[in-house]
PDB file of C-alpha atoms in Angstrom:
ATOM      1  CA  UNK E   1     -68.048 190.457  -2.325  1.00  0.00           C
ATOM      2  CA  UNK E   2     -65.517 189.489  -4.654  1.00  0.00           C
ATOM      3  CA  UNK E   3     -65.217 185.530  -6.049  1.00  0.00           C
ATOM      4  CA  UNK E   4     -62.424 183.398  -6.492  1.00  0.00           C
ATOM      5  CA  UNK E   5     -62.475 183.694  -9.957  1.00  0.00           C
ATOM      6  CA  UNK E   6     -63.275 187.280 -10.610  1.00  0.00           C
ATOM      7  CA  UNK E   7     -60.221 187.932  -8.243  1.00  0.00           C
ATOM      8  CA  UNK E   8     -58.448 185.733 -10.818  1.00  0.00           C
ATOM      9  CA  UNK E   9     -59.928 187.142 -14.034  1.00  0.00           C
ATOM     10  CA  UNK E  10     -58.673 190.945 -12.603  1.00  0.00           C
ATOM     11  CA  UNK E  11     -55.396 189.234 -11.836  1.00  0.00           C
ATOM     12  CA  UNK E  12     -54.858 188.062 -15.195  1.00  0.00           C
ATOM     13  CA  UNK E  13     -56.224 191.154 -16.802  1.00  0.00           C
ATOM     14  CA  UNK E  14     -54.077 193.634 -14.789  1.00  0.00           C
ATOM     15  CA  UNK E  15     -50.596 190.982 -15.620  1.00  0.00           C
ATOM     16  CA  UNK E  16     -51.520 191.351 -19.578  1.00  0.00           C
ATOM     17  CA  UNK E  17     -52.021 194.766 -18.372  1.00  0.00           C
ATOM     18  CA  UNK E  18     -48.645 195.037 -17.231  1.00  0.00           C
ATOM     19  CA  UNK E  19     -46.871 193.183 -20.000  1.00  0.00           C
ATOM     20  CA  UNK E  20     -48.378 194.666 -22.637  1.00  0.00           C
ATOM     21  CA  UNK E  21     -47.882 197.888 -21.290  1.00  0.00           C
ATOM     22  CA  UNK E  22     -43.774 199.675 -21.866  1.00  0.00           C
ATOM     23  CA  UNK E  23     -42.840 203.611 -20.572  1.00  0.00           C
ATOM     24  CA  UNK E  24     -40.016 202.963 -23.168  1.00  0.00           C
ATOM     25  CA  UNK E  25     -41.757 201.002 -25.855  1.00  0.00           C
ATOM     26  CA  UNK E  26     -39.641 198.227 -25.545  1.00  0.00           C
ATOM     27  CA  UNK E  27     -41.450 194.857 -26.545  1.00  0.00           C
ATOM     28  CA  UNK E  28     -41.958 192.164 -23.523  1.00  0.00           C
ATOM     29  CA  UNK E  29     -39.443 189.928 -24.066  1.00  0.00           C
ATOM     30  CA  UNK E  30     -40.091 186.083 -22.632  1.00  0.00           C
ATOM     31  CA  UNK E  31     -37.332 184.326 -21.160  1.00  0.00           C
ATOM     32  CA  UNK E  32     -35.624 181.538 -22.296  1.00  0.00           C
ATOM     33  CA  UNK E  33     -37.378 177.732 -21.429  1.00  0.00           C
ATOM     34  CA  UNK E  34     -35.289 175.584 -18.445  1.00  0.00           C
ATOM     35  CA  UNK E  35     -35.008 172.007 -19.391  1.00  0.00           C
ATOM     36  CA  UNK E  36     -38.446 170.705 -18.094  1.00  0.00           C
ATOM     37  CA  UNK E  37     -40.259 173.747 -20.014  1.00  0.00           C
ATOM     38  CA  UNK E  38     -38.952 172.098 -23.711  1.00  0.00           C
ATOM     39  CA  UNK E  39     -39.720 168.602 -22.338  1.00  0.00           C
ATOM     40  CA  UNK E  40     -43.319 169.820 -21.557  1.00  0.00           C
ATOM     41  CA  UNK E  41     -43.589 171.610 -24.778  1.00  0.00           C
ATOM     42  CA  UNK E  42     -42.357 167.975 -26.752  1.00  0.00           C
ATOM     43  CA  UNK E  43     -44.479 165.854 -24.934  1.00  0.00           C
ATOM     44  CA  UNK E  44     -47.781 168.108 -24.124  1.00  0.00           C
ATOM     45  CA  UNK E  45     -49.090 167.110 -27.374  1.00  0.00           C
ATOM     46  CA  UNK E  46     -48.372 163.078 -27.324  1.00  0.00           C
ATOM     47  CA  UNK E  47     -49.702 163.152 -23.507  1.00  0.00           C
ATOM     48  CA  UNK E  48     -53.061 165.342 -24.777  1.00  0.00           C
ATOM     49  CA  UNK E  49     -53.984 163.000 -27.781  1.00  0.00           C
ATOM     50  CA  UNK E  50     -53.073 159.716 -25.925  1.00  0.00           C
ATOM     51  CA  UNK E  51     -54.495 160.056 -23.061  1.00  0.00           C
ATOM     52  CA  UNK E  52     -57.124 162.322 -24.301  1.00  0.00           C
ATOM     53  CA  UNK E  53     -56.994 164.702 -21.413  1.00  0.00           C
ATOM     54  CA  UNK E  54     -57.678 168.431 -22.007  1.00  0.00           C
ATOM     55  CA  UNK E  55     -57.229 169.907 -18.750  1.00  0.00           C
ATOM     56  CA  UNK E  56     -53.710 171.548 -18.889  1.00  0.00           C
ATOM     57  CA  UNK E  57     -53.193 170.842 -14.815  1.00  0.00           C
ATOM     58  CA  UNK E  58     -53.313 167.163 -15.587  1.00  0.00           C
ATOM     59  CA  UNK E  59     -51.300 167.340 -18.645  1.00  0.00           C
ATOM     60  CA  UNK E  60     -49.037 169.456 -16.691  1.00  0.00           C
ATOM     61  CA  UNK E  61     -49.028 166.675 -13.465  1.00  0.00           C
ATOM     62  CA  UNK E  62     -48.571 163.500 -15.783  1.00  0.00           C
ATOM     63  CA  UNK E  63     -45.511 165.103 -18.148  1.00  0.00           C
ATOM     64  CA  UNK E  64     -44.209 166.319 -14.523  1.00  0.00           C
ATOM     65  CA  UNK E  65     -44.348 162.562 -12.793  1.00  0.00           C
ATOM     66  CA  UNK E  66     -42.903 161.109 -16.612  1.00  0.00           C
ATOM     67  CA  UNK E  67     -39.829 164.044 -16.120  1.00  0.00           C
ATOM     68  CA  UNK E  68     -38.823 163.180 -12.942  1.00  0.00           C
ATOM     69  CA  UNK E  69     -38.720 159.102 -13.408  1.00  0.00           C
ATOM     70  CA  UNK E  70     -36.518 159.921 -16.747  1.00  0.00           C
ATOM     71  CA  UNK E  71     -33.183 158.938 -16.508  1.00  0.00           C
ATOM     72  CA  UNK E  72     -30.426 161.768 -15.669  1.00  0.00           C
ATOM     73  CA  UNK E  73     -29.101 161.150 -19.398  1.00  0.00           C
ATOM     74  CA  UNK E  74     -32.017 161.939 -20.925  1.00  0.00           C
ATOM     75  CA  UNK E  75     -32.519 164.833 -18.948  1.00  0.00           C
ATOM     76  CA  UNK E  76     -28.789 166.224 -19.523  1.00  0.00           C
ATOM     77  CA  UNK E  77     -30.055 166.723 -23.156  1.00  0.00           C
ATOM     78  CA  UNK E  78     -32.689 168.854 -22.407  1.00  0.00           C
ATOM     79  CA  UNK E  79     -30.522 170.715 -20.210  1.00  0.00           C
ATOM     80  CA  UNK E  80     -28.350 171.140 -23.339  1.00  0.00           C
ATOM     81  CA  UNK E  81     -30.720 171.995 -25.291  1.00  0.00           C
ATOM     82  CA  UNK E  82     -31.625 174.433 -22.553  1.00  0.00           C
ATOM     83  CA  UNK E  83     -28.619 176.100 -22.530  1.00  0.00           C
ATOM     84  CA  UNK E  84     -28.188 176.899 -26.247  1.00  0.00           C
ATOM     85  CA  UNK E  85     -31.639 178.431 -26.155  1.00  0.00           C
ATOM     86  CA  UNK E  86     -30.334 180.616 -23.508  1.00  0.00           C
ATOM     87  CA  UNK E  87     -27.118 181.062 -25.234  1.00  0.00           C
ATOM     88  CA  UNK E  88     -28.856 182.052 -28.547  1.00  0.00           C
ATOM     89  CA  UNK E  89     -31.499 184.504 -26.541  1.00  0.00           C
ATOM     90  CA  UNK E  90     -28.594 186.459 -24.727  1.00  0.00           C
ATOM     91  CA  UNK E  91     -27.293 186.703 -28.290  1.00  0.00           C
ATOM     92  CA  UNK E  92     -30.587 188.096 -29.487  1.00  0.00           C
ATOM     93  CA  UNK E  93     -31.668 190.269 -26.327  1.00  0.00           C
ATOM     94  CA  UNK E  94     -27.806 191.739 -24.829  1.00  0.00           C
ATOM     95  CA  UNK E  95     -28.149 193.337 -21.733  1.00  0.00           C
ATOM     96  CA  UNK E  96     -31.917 191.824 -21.379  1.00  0.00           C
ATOM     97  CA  UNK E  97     -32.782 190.822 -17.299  1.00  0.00           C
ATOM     98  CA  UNK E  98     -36.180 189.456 -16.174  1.00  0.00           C
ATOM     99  CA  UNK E  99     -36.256 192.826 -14.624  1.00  0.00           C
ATOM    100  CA  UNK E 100     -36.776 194.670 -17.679  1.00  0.00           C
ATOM    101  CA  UNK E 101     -40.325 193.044 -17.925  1.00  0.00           C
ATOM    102  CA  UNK E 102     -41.693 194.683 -15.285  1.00  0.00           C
ATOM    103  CA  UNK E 103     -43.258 198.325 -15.418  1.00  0.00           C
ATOM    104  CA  UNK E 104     -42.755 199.158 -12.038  1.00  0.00           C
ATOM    105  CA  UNK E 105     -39.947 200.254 -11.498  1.00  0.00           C
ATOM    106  CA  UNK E 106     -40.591 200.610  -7.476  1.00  0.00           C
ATOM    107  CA  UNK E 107     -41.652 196.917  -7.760  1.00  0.00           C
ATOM    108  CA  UNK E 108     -38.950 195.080  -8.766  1.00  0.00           C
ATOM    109  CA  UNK E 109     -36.329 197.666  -6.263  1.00  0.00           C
ATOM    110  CA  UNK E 110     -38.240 196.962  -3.369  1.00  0.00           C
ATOM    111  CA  UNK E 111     -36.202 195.445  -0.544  1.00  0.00           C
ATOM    112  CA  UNK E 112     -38.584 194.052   2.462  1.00  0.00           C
ATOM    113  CA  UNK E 113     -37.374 195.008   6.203  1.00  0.00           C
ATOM    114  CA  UNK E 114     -36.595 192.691   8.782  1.00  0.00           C
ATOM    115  CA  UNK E 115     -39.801 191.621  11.035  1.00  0.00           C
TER     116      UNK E 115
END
C-alpha cells in the first residue's frame, strides 16, 4: 500500500525526471515570475527572519494575505516589473512556449472528449 508521501516523493522524482530530461537537448527553461511571484521572492526573506517562521506554506499564506491588502499602486509596480521580466525573457528565449518544457509530446496535444 502506497503512503501519502511516498506517492509524493515518486511525484516529485518522476517531475525532476521530466525536466531534467530533453529528446532535443534543449535546457528547461523556467518561465518568467507574474507580479505576486517577485513580491514573494522580496518579502520571503523579511517575513522568514521576522516572524521566524520556517515552514514555506506559512510564509507563503502570510506574504499572500500582506499582497492582497496592498494597495493597487503598489501592486501596478510589480506588475511592471513583471512585464519587463517577461519582455527581457522573450528577448532571451524567441519562440520559447511553456509547451516546450514538457517531454511528452502526446501530453501536452491531448484534447479531452466531451462526457
Amino acid at each position: 500500500m502506497f503512503t501519502h508521501s511516498s506517492l509524493l516523493s515518486a511525484n516529485n522524482r518522476h517531475n525532476r525526471r521530466v525536466r531534467d530530461q530533453r529528446d532535443d537537448g534543449r535546457p528547461y527553461i523556467k518561465k518568467p515570475p507574474n507580479a505576486f511571484m517577485l513580491f514573494l521572492k522580496e518579502l520571503r526573506p523579511k517575513v522568514v527572519s521576522e516572524l521566524n517562521i520556517s515552514r514555506s506554506t506559512m510564509v507563503n499564506r502570510v506574504v499572500a494575505e500582506m499582497w492582497k491588502s496592498l494597495p493597487v499602486e503598489v501592486k501596478a509596480r510589480y506588475s511592471e516589473k513583471a512585464r519587463l521580466e517577461q519582455r527581457l525573457h522573450q528577448q532571451q528565449h524567441p519562440g520559447w512556449s511553456t509547451n516546450d518544457n514538457y517531454v511528452c509530446g502526446v501530453c501536452s496535444n491531448m484534447v479531452t472528449s466531451p462526457a
